[in-house]
Amino acid sequence: MHFYNFDKNIKTMKSAFIILTIFLLSFQQSISQTKEEAREILNTICSEAFHGRGYAMGGAQKTAQFIENRLKKLGLKKFDKSYFQKFKIHVNTLSGNNSVSINNKKLIPGVDYLFSASSDSLTGTFDLAIIDSSLISQPEKFKKFIHADFSDKVILIDTLGLLKRNFHDAYQMITEINTLKAKAVVAITRKKLIYSPSKIRKDFPLIILKQSSLPNKPKEIQIAVDSKYYSAFETQNIIAYIKGKTDTSIVFSAHYDHLGTMGRDVFFPGANDNGSGVASLLTLAKYFSKQKKPKYNIVFMFFSGEELGLQGSYYYSEHPVFPLKKIKFFINLDMVGSGDNGIKIVNGTVFKTEFDKLVTINNRNNYLPSIKIRGKAANSDHYFFFEKGVPTIFIYTLGKYKEYHNIFDTPERLPLSKFEGLMHLLIDFINDL
Ligand SMILES: [Zn+2]
């Protein structure tokens, strides 16, 4: 008996050792694959063929189909006949001609200038009328200036030294509502160019131009911009889940839309915003689909219309496919592609128990350099759920990566420094709930 037992123990130890080795190997493998697969996803959905995941060129639609295919392949369940939850948005889109030259110098879209997404169409060559601090400092000249006829001119306004001189309201009126009734308005900036989509179309084009790209003595401008306004553009959220042992759910969400295109040649890749969130959700979906049945349903929500003002998540929160009360915890991921300085958790102060749990897991495993806390904020798709009483946090990564709403937010630049760390943290957290 004794020897038999001993022998059996050795056998058990041997097989345990083999199992452990296999486990460690597969664990290592899955770690390196996670980041590689995330990169593959980013390289696809941030490519030119996905047109910045906007509306007019079908980019958001193409992304939705890409996500749908992945979910199907993983065997995730639908709440309805389809993963899609359709809804309609208003959006102004710029997808045709798009060029600007000043004094015959052709400017580079996205680098030298951006059109405001609310721009109206316009083509032609126009004289520039310049408003700057030297004009404002001569009251008589300025008075005469503002009474001129600008109907055939383009106003170029340089704020340097103006905003300090109580010119703020006038600046707003000229750039927001074209109060001087010019053909178009050019606003000079010394900051980084940041593009935002628009739900409305104004009756004039607005160009944001970098001061360093402005030729000397600007006199004449050539503009070509085509905009198209949609009052009811159909898009969709995508909702899928893995069945758990109870009817309570854990939700992961990320928006998959981005800013679309600015003209035919310029698109916004949106690798960090929010290709990174989409890649995270698909990684988590793959992971949980290969595990044994989880305690709670694990639901994945991919929202559209976020960049236009949280449209998709708002629509969902008004038309949930299962009761919001059945959500145990809701985690929104938006811009999670860096992490060299850790993560920040919006609503961490509100859901302190869950925040502390994440910190404890992280301290034990060293997944991320730090987890920072933040109060509530209406800055991403968690917001309307929180307003309706769903316990929710929003996680974004912190790091050196600063490309935001511009043409440089590309997969090649995005470090994904702590991608696996964040995935491990979330998996441990869910398994511990
Ligand atoms: Zn964004």
mmCIF file of C-alpha atoms in Angstrom, residues 71-346:
data_model
loop_
_atom_site.group_PDB
_atom_site.id
_atom_site.type_symbol
_atom_site.label_atom_id
_atom_site.label_comp_id
_atom_site.label_asym_id
_atom_site.label_seq_id
_atom_site.Cartn_x
_atom_site.Cartn_y
_atom_site.Cartn_z
ATOM 1 C CA LEU A 71 -18.587 37.638 -32.798
ATOM 2 C CA LYS A 72 -20.147 34.986 -35.039
ATOM 3 C CA LYS A 73 -16.855 33.123 -35.291
ATOM 4 C CA LEU A 74 -16.534 33.124 -31.506
ATOM 5 C CA GLY A 75 -20.079 31.782 -31.222
ATOM 6 C CA LEU A 76 -21.403 34.639 -29.111
ATOM 7 C CA LYS A 77 -25.145 34.804 -28.544
ATOM 8 C CA LYS A 78 -27.637 37.430 -29.733
ATOM 9 C CA PHE A 79 -30.415 38.944 -27.655
ATOM 10 C CA ASP A 80 -32.482 39.411 -30.780
ATOM 11 C CA LYS A 81 -32.458 37.986 -34.301
ATOM 12 C CA SER A 82 -29.407 40.123 -35.036
ATOM 13 C CA TYR A 83 -26.429 41.484 -33.099
ATOM 14 C CA PHE A 84 -27.375 44.885 -34.521
ATOM 15 C CA GLN A 85 -29.524 47.466 -32.799
ATOM 16 C CA LYS A 86 -30.371 50.052 -35.457
ATOM 17 C CA PHE A 87 -30.910 53.742 -34.785
ATOM 18 C CA LYS A 88 -30.707 56.998 -36.717
ATOM 19 C CA ILE A 89 -28.439 60.013 -36.400
ATOM 20 C CA HIS A 90 -28.089 63.477 -37.940
ATOM 21 C CA VAL A 91 -24.652 64.054 -39.356
ATOM 22 C CA ASN A 92 -22.856 66.445 -41.668
ATOM 23 C CA THR A 93 -20.154 64.691 -43.680
ATOM 24 C CA LEU A 94 -17.217 65.896 -45.775
ATOM 25 C CA SER A 95 -16.301 63.247 -48.299
ATOM 26 C CA GLY A 96 -15.935 64.928 -51.683
ATOM 27 C CA ASN A 97 -13.498 67.622 -52.815
ATOM 28 C CA ASN A 98 -11.380 69.173 -50.138
ATOM 29 C CA SER A 99 -8.574 71.604 -50.839
ATOM 30 C CA VAL A 100 -7.285 74.963 -49.678
ATOM 31 C CA SER A 101 -4.601 77.149 -51.285
ATOM 32 C CA ILE A 102 -3.491 80.567 -50.068
ATOM 33 C CA ASN A 103 -1.572 82.842 -52.475
ATOM 34 C CA ASN A 104 -1.436 79.785 -54.750
ATOM 35 C CA LYS A 105 0.340 77.713 -52.086
ATOM 36 C CA LYS A 106 -1.495 74.418 -51.734
ATOM 37 C CA LEU A 107 -1.962 73.511 -48.079
ATOM 38 C CA ILE A 108 -1.912 69.962 -46.729
ATOM 39 C CA PRO A 109 -5.231 68.796 -45.272
ATOM 40 C CA GLY A 110 -4.958 67.428 -41.741
ATOM 41 C CA VAL A 111 -1.445 68.848 -41.368
ATOM 42 C CA ASP A 112 -1.850 72.547 -42.246
ATOM 43 C CA TYR A 113 -5.586 72.861 -41.789
ATOM 44 C CA LEU A 114 -8.882 71.208 -40.962
ATOM 45 C CA PHE A 115 -12.336 72.110 -42.137
ATOM 46 C CA SER A 116 -14.852 72.299 -39.354
ATOM 47 C CA ALA A 117 -17.156 69.282 -39.778
ATOM 48 C CA SER A 118 -20.161 71.615 -39.797
ATOM 49 C CA SER A 119 -18.950 73.288 -43.026
ATOM 50 C CA ASP A 120 -21.214 73.989 -45.980
ATOM 51 C CA SER A 121 -20.030 73.262 -49.544
ATOM 52 C CA LEU A 122 -18.107 75.968 -51.404
ATOM 53 C CA THR A 123 -15.827 76.193 -54.434
ATOM 54 C CA GLY A 124 -14.011 79.277 -55.683
ATOM 55 C CA THR A 125 -11.252 81.844 -55.340
ATOM 56 C CA PHE A 126 -11.794 84.747 -52.964
ATOM 57 C CA ASP A 127 -10.009 87.771 -51.536
ATOM 58 C CA LEU A 128 -9.076 87.528 -47.881
ATOM 59 C CA ALA A 129 -10.162 90.144 -45.350
ATOM 60 C CA ILE A 130 -7.921 89.968 -42.312
ATOM 61 C CA ILE A 131 -8.901 90.610 -38.715
ATOM 62 C CA ASP A 132 -5.956 90.674 -36.322
ATOM 63 C CA SER A 133 -4.719 92.650 -33.343
ATOM 64 C CA SER A 134 -3.301 95.455 -35.500
ATOM 65 C CA LEU A 135 -6.758 96.070 -36.982
ATOM 66 C CA ILE A 136 -8.485 95.930 -33.608
ATOM 67 C CA SER A 137 -5.984 98.373 -32.121
ATOM 68 C CA GLN A 138 -7.140 101.047 -34.579
ATOM 69 C CA PRO A 139 -10.780 101.689 -33.581
ATOM 70 C CA GLU A 140 -11.601 103.953 -36.553
ATOM 71 C CA LYS A 141 -10.198 101.529 -39.080
ATOM 72 C CA PHE A 142 -11.904 98.614 -37.381
ATOM 73 C CA LYS A 143 -15.273 100.397 -37.345
ATOM 74 C CA LYS A 144 -15.009 100.997 -41.081
ATOM 75 C CA PHE A 145 -13.893 97.421 -41.611
ATOM 76 C CA ILE A 146 -16.890 95.773 -39.970
ATOM 77 C CA HIS A 147 -19.314 97.829 -42.037
ATOM 78 C CA ALA A 148 -17.841 96.619 -45.311
ATOM 79 C CA ASP A 149 -19.492 94.039 -47.558
ATOM 80 C CA PHE A 150 -17.934 90.583 -47.131
ATOM 81 C CA SER A 151 -20.314 88.652 -49.348
ATOM 82 C CA ASP A 152 -17.520 87.948 -51.854
ATOM 83 C CA LYS A 153 -14.703 87.654 -49.338
ATOM 84 C CA VAL A 154 -13.270 85.161 -46.907
ATOM 85 C CA ILE A 155 -12.483 86.432 -43.425
ATOM 86 C CA LEU A 156 -9.195 85.348 -41.915
ATOM 87 C CA ILE A 157 -9.110 85.906 -38.185
ATOM 88 C CA ASP A 158 -5.953 85.634 -36.114
ATOM 89 C CA THR A 159 -6.627 85.517 -32.393
ATOM 90 C CA LEU A 160 -3.078 86.352 -31.326
ATOM 91 C CA GLY A 161 -3.443 89.164 -28.813
ATOM 92 C CA LEU A 162 -7.168 89.447 -29.538
ATOM 93 C CA LEU A 163 -8.778 87.220 -26.947
ATOM 94 C CA LYS A 164 -7.051 89.068 -24.131
ATOM 95 C CA ARG A 165 -8.610 92.297 -25.353
ATOM 96 C CA ASN A 166 -12.229 91.351 -24.719
ATOM 97 C CA PHE A 167 -12.592 90.208 -28.274
ATOM 98 C CA HIS A 168 -13.827 86.813 -27.197
ATOM 99 C CA ASP A 169 -17.521 87.344 -27.964
ATOM 100 C CA ALA A 170 -16.809 88.895 -31.346
ATOM 101 C CA TYR A 171 -14.496 86.000 -32.191
ATOM 102 C CA GLN A 172 -17.244 83.531 -31.287
ATOM 103 C CA MET A 173 -19.783 85.387 -33.416
ATOM 104 C CA ILE A 174 -17.499 85.493 -36.439
ATOM 105 C CA THR A 175 -16.385 81.857 -36.266
ATOM 106 C CA GLU A 176 -19.607 80.291 -34.950
ATOM 107 C CA ILE A 177 -22.317 82.147 -36.866
ATOM 108 C CA ASN A 178 -20.388 84.103 -39.504
ATOM 109 C CA THR A 179 -21.866 87.330 -38.256
ATOM 110 C CA LEU A 180 -20.094 89.369 -40.979
ATOM 111 C CA LYS A 181 -21.740 87.217 -43.691
ATOM 112 C CA ALA A 182 -18.531 86.248 -45.474
ATOM 113 C CA LYS A 183 -18.174 83.407 -48.016
ATOM 114 C CA ALA A 184 -16.116 81.479 -45.492
ATOM 115 C CA VAL A 185 -14.075 82.009 -42.326
ATOM 116 C CA VAL A 186 -10.481 80.986 -41.657
ATOM 117 C CA ALA A 187 -9.471 80.880 -37.984
ATOM 118 C CA ILE A 188 -5.742 80.838 -37.262
ATOM 119 C CA THR A 189 -4.579 78.603 -34.429
ATOM 120 C CA ARG A 190 -1.276 78.000 -32.667
ATOM 121 C CA LYS A 191 -2.491 74.789 -31.078
ATOM 122 C CA LYS A 192 -2.608 71.198 -32.348
ATOM 123 C CA LEU A 193 -5.360 70.570 -34.874
ATOM 124 C CA ILE A 194 -8.275 68.628 -33.376
ATOM 125 C CA TYR A 195 -11.190 67.408 -35.496
ATOM 126 C CA SER A 196 -14.699 66.828 -34.167
ATOM 127 C CA PRO A 197 -17.676 65.543 -36.153
ATOM 128 C CA SER A 198 -20.869 67.566 -36.410
ATOM 129 C CA LYS A 199 -24.566 66.822 -36.055
ATOM 130 C CA ILE A 200 -25.421 70.071 -37.838
ATOM 131 C CA ARG A 201 -24.530 71.870 -41.042
ATOM 132 C CA LYS A 202 -23.918 75.612 -40.949
ATOM 133 C CA ASP A 203 -24.364 77.906 -43.940
ATOM 134 C CA PHE A 204 -20.639 78.625 -44.383
ATOM 135 C CA PRO A 205 -17.346 76.715 -44.331
ATOM 136 C CA LEU A 206 -14.976 77.240 -41.412
ATOM 137 C CA ILE A 207 -11.292 76.411 -41.825
ATOM 138 C CA ILE A 208 -8.957 76.000 -38.855
ATOM 139 C CA LEU A 209 -5.477 76.852 -40.113
ATOM 140 C CA LYS A 210 -2.159 76.481 -38.331
ATOM 141 C CA GLN A 211 -0.354 79.777 -37.949
ATOM 142 C CA SER A 212 2.936 78.156 -39.002
ATOM 143 C CA SER A 213 1.345 77.084 -42.309
ATOM 144 C CA LEU A 214 0.072 80.544 -43.245
ATOM 145 C CA PRO A 215 2.025 82.146 -46.137
ATOM 146 C CA ASN A 216 3.365 85.682 -45.711
ATOM 147 C CA LYS A 217 0.976 88.476 -46.662
ATOM 148 C CA PRO A 218 -2.055 86.274 -47.331
ATOM 149 C CA LYS A 219 -4.199 87.869 -50.046
ATOM 150 C CA GLU A 220 -6.184 85.254 -51.891
ATOM 151 C CA ILE A 221 -7.671 81.887 -50.999
ATOM 152 C CA GLN A 222 -8.892 78.996 -53.143
ATOM 153 C CA ILE A 223 -11.373 76.721 -51.454
ATOM 154 C CA ALA A 224 -13.038 73.499 -52.527
ATOM 155 C CA VAL A 225 -15.178 71.665 -50.011
ATOM 156 C CA ASP A 226 -18.146 69.335 -50.507
ATOM 157 C CA SER A 227 -20.371 68.542 -47.595
ATOM 158 C CA LYS A 228 -23.406 66.363 -47.379
ATOM 159 C CA TYR A 229 -25.933 66.493 -44.596
ATOM 160 C CA TYR A 230 -27.947 63.447 -43.519
ATOM 161 C CA SER A 231 -30.990 64.075 -41.330
ATOM 162 C CA ALA A 232 -31.595 60.360 -40.631
ATOM 163 C CA PHE A 233 -28.531 58.235 -41.265
ATOM 164 C CA GLU A 234 -29.030 54.663 -40.120
ATOM 165 C CA THR A 235 -26.274 53.151 -37.993
ATOM 166 C CA GLN A 236 -26.212 50.511 -35.258
ATOM 167 C CA ASN A 237 -24.964 49.358 -31.901
ATOM 168 C CA ILE A 238 -23.722 45.770 -31.760
ATOM 169 C CA ILE A 239 -24.649 43.631 -28.771
ATOM 170 C CA ALA A 240 -23.533 40.057 -28.071
ATOM 171 C CA TYR A 241 -23.127 37.891 -25.002
ATOM 172 C CA ILE A 242 -21.796 34.737 -23.410
ATOM 173 C CA LYS A 243 -24.394 32.917 -21.321
ATOM 174 C CA GLY A 244 -23.659 32.683 -17.619
ATOM 175 C CA LYS A 245 -25.157 30.622 -14.805
ATOM 176 C CA THR A 246 -27.463 33.427 -13.623
ATOM 177 C CA ASP A 247 -29.607 36.070 -15.320
ATOM 178 C CA THR A 248 -27.347 38.850 -14.029
ATOM 179 C CA SER A 249 -24.847 40.417 -16.432
ATOM 180 C CA ILE A 250 -21.430 42.010 -16.559
ATOM 181 C CA VAL A 251 -21.144 44.465 -19.458
ATOM 182 C CA PHE A 252 -18.070 45.577 -21.387
ATOM 183 C CA SER A 253 -18.590 48.466 -23.784
ATOM 184 C CA ALA A 254 -16.536 50.376 -26.359
ATOM 185 C CA HIS A 255 -17.510 52.692 -29.199
ATOM 186 C CA TYR A 256 -16.400 51.613 -32.661
ATOM 187 C CA ASP A 257 -17.250 54.775 -34.619
ATOM 188 C CA HIS A 258 -14.714 57.528 -35.197
ATOM 189 C CA LEU A 259 -14.512 60.809 -37.121
ATOM 190 C CA GLY A 260 -14.770 59.525 -40.679
ATOM 191 C CA THR A 261 -13.173 61.452 -43.505
ATOM 192 C CA MET A 262 -12.353 65.043 -44.338
ATOM 193 C CA GLY A 263 -12.613 65.054 -48.093
ATOM 194 C CA ARG A 264 -11.716 62.210 -50.388
ATOM 195 C CA ASP A 265 -8.068 61.928 -49.340
ATOM 196 C CA VAL A 266 -8.022 62.395 -45.584
ATOM 197 C CA PHE A 267 -9.360 59.943 -43.026
ATOM 198 C CA PHE A 268 -9.000 59.763 -39.270
ATOM 199 C CA PRO A 269 -7.642 56.324 -38.257
ATOM 200 C CA GLY A 270 -8.677 56.478 -34.573
ATOM 201 C CA ALA A 271 -6.307 53.752 -33.389
ATOM 202 C CA ASN A 272 -6.428 54.823 -29.760
ATOM 203 C CA ASP A 273 -9.916 56.355 -30.093
ATOM 204 C CA ASN A 274 -11.373 53.792 -30.060
ATOM 205 C CA GLY A 275 -9.798 51.009 -32.088
ATOM 206 C CA SER A 276 -8.071 50.112 -28.823
ATOM 207 C CA GLY A 277 -11.414 49.625 -27.058
ATOM 208 C CA VAL A 278 -12.778 47.477 -29.901
ATOM 209 C CA ALA A 279 -9.627 45.312 -29.868
ATOM 210 C CA SER A 280 -9.979 44.981 -26.073
ATOM 211 C CA LEU A 281 -13.596 43.823 -26.261
ATOM 212 C CA LEU A 282 -12.823 41.303 -29.005
ATOM 213 C CA THR A 283 -9.888 40.013 -26.922
ATOM 214 C CA LEU A 284 -12.100 39.616 -23.854
ATOM 215 C CA ALA A 285 -14.869 38.015 -25.930
ATOM 216 C CA LYS A 286 -12.393 35.488 -27.299
ATOM 217 C CA TYR A 287 -11.004 34.756 -23.841
ATOM 218 C CA PHE A 288 -14.355 34.260 -22.109
ATOM 219 C CA SER A 289 -15.810 32.271 -25.019
ATOM 220 C CA LYS A 290 -13.114 29.644 -24.436
ATOM 221 C CA GLN A 291 -13.602 29.364 -20.658
ATOM 222 C CA LYS A 292 -16.130 27.288 -18.763
ATOM 223 C CA LYS A 293 -19.556 28.848 -18.269
ATOM 224 C CA PRO A 294 -19.107 32.086 -16.278
ATOM 225 C CA LYS A 295 -21.106 32.973 -13.173
ATOM 226 C CA TYR A 296 -22.719 35.987 -14.866
ATOM 227 C CA ASN A 297 -23.633 36.646 -18.492
ATOM 228 C CA ILE A 298 -20.793 38.552 -20.097
ATOM 229 C CA VAL A 299 -22.240 41.118 -22.475
ATOM 230 C CA PHE A 300 -20.291 43.054 -25.100
ATOM 231 C CA MET A 301 -21.704 46.338 -26.401
ATOM 232 C CA PHE A 302 -20.072 48.103 -29.335
ATOM 233 C CA PHE A 303 -21.586 51.562 -29.669
ATOM 234 C CA SER A 304 -21.878 53.807 -32.713
ATOM 235 C CA GLY A 305 -22.354 57.598 -32.753
ATOM 236 C CA GLU A 306 -20.131 58.211 -29.719
ATOM 237 C CA GLU A 307 -18.079 60.926 -31.375
ATOM 238 C CA LEU A 308 -21.298 62.761 -32.294
ATOM 239 C CA GLY A 309 -22.166 62.997 -28.603
ATOM 240 C CA LEU A 310 -22.717 59.531 -27.051
ATOM 241 C CA GLN A 311 -25.600 58.861 -29.461
ATOM 242 C CA GLY A 312 -25.436 55.057 -29.564
ATOM 243 C CA SER A 313 -25.069 54.499 -25.835
ATOM 244 C CA TYR A 314 -27.850 57.006 -25.171
ATOM 245 C CA TYR A 315 -30.120 55.160 -27.609
ATOM 246 C CA TYR A 316 -29.279 51.836 -25.998
ATOM 247 C CA SER A 317 -29.893 53.168 -22.477
ATOM 248 C CA GLU A 318 -33.369 54.224 -23.673
ATOM 249 C CA HIS A 319 -33.979 50.920 -25.495
ATOM 250 C CA PRO A 320 -32.154 48.221 -23.516
ATOM 251 C CA VAL A 321 -32.404 44.654 -24.853
ATOM 252 C CA PHE A 322 -32.508 43.278 -21.297
ATOM 253 C CA PRO A 323 -33.402 45.137 -18.072
ATOM 254 C CA LEU A 324 -30.735 47.648 -16.971
ATOM 255 C CA LYS A 325 -31.417 46.468 -13.405
ATOM 256 C CA LYS A 326 -29.889 43.113 -14.339
ATOM 257 C CA ILE A 327 -26.469 44.687 -14.906
ATOM 258 C CA LYS A 328 -24.213 43.851 -11.982
ATOM 259 C CA PHE A 329 -21.327 45.942 -13.271
ATOM 260 C CA PHE A 330 -20.595 47.893 -16.456
ATOM 261 C CA ILE A 331 -17.074 48.667 -17.713
ATOM 262 C CA ASN A 332 -16.568 51.098 -20.586
ATOM 263 C CA LEU A 333 -13.211 51.184 -22.392
ATOM 264 C CA ASP A 334 -12.315 54.210 -24.504
ATOM 265 C CA MET A 335 -8.737 55.108 -25.498
ATOM 266 C CA VAL A 336 -6.878 52.261 -23.830
ATOM 267 C CA GLY A 337 -3.941 51.997 -26.244
ATOM 268 C CA SER A 338 -1.106 53.241 -24.025
ATOM 269 C CA GLY A 339 -0.753 52.570 -20.290
ATOM 270 C CA ASP A 340 2.933 53.291 -19.654
ATOM 271 C CA ASN A 341 1.635 55.479 -16.801
ATOM 272 C CA GLY A 342 -1.213 53.143 -15.868
ATOM 273 C CA ILE A 343 -4.945 53.758 -16.121
ATOM 274 C CA LYS A 344 -7.518 56.192 -14.832
ATOM 275 C CA ILE A 345 -10.947 55.118 -13.629
ATOM 276 C CA VAL A 346 -13.837 57.537 -14.071
#
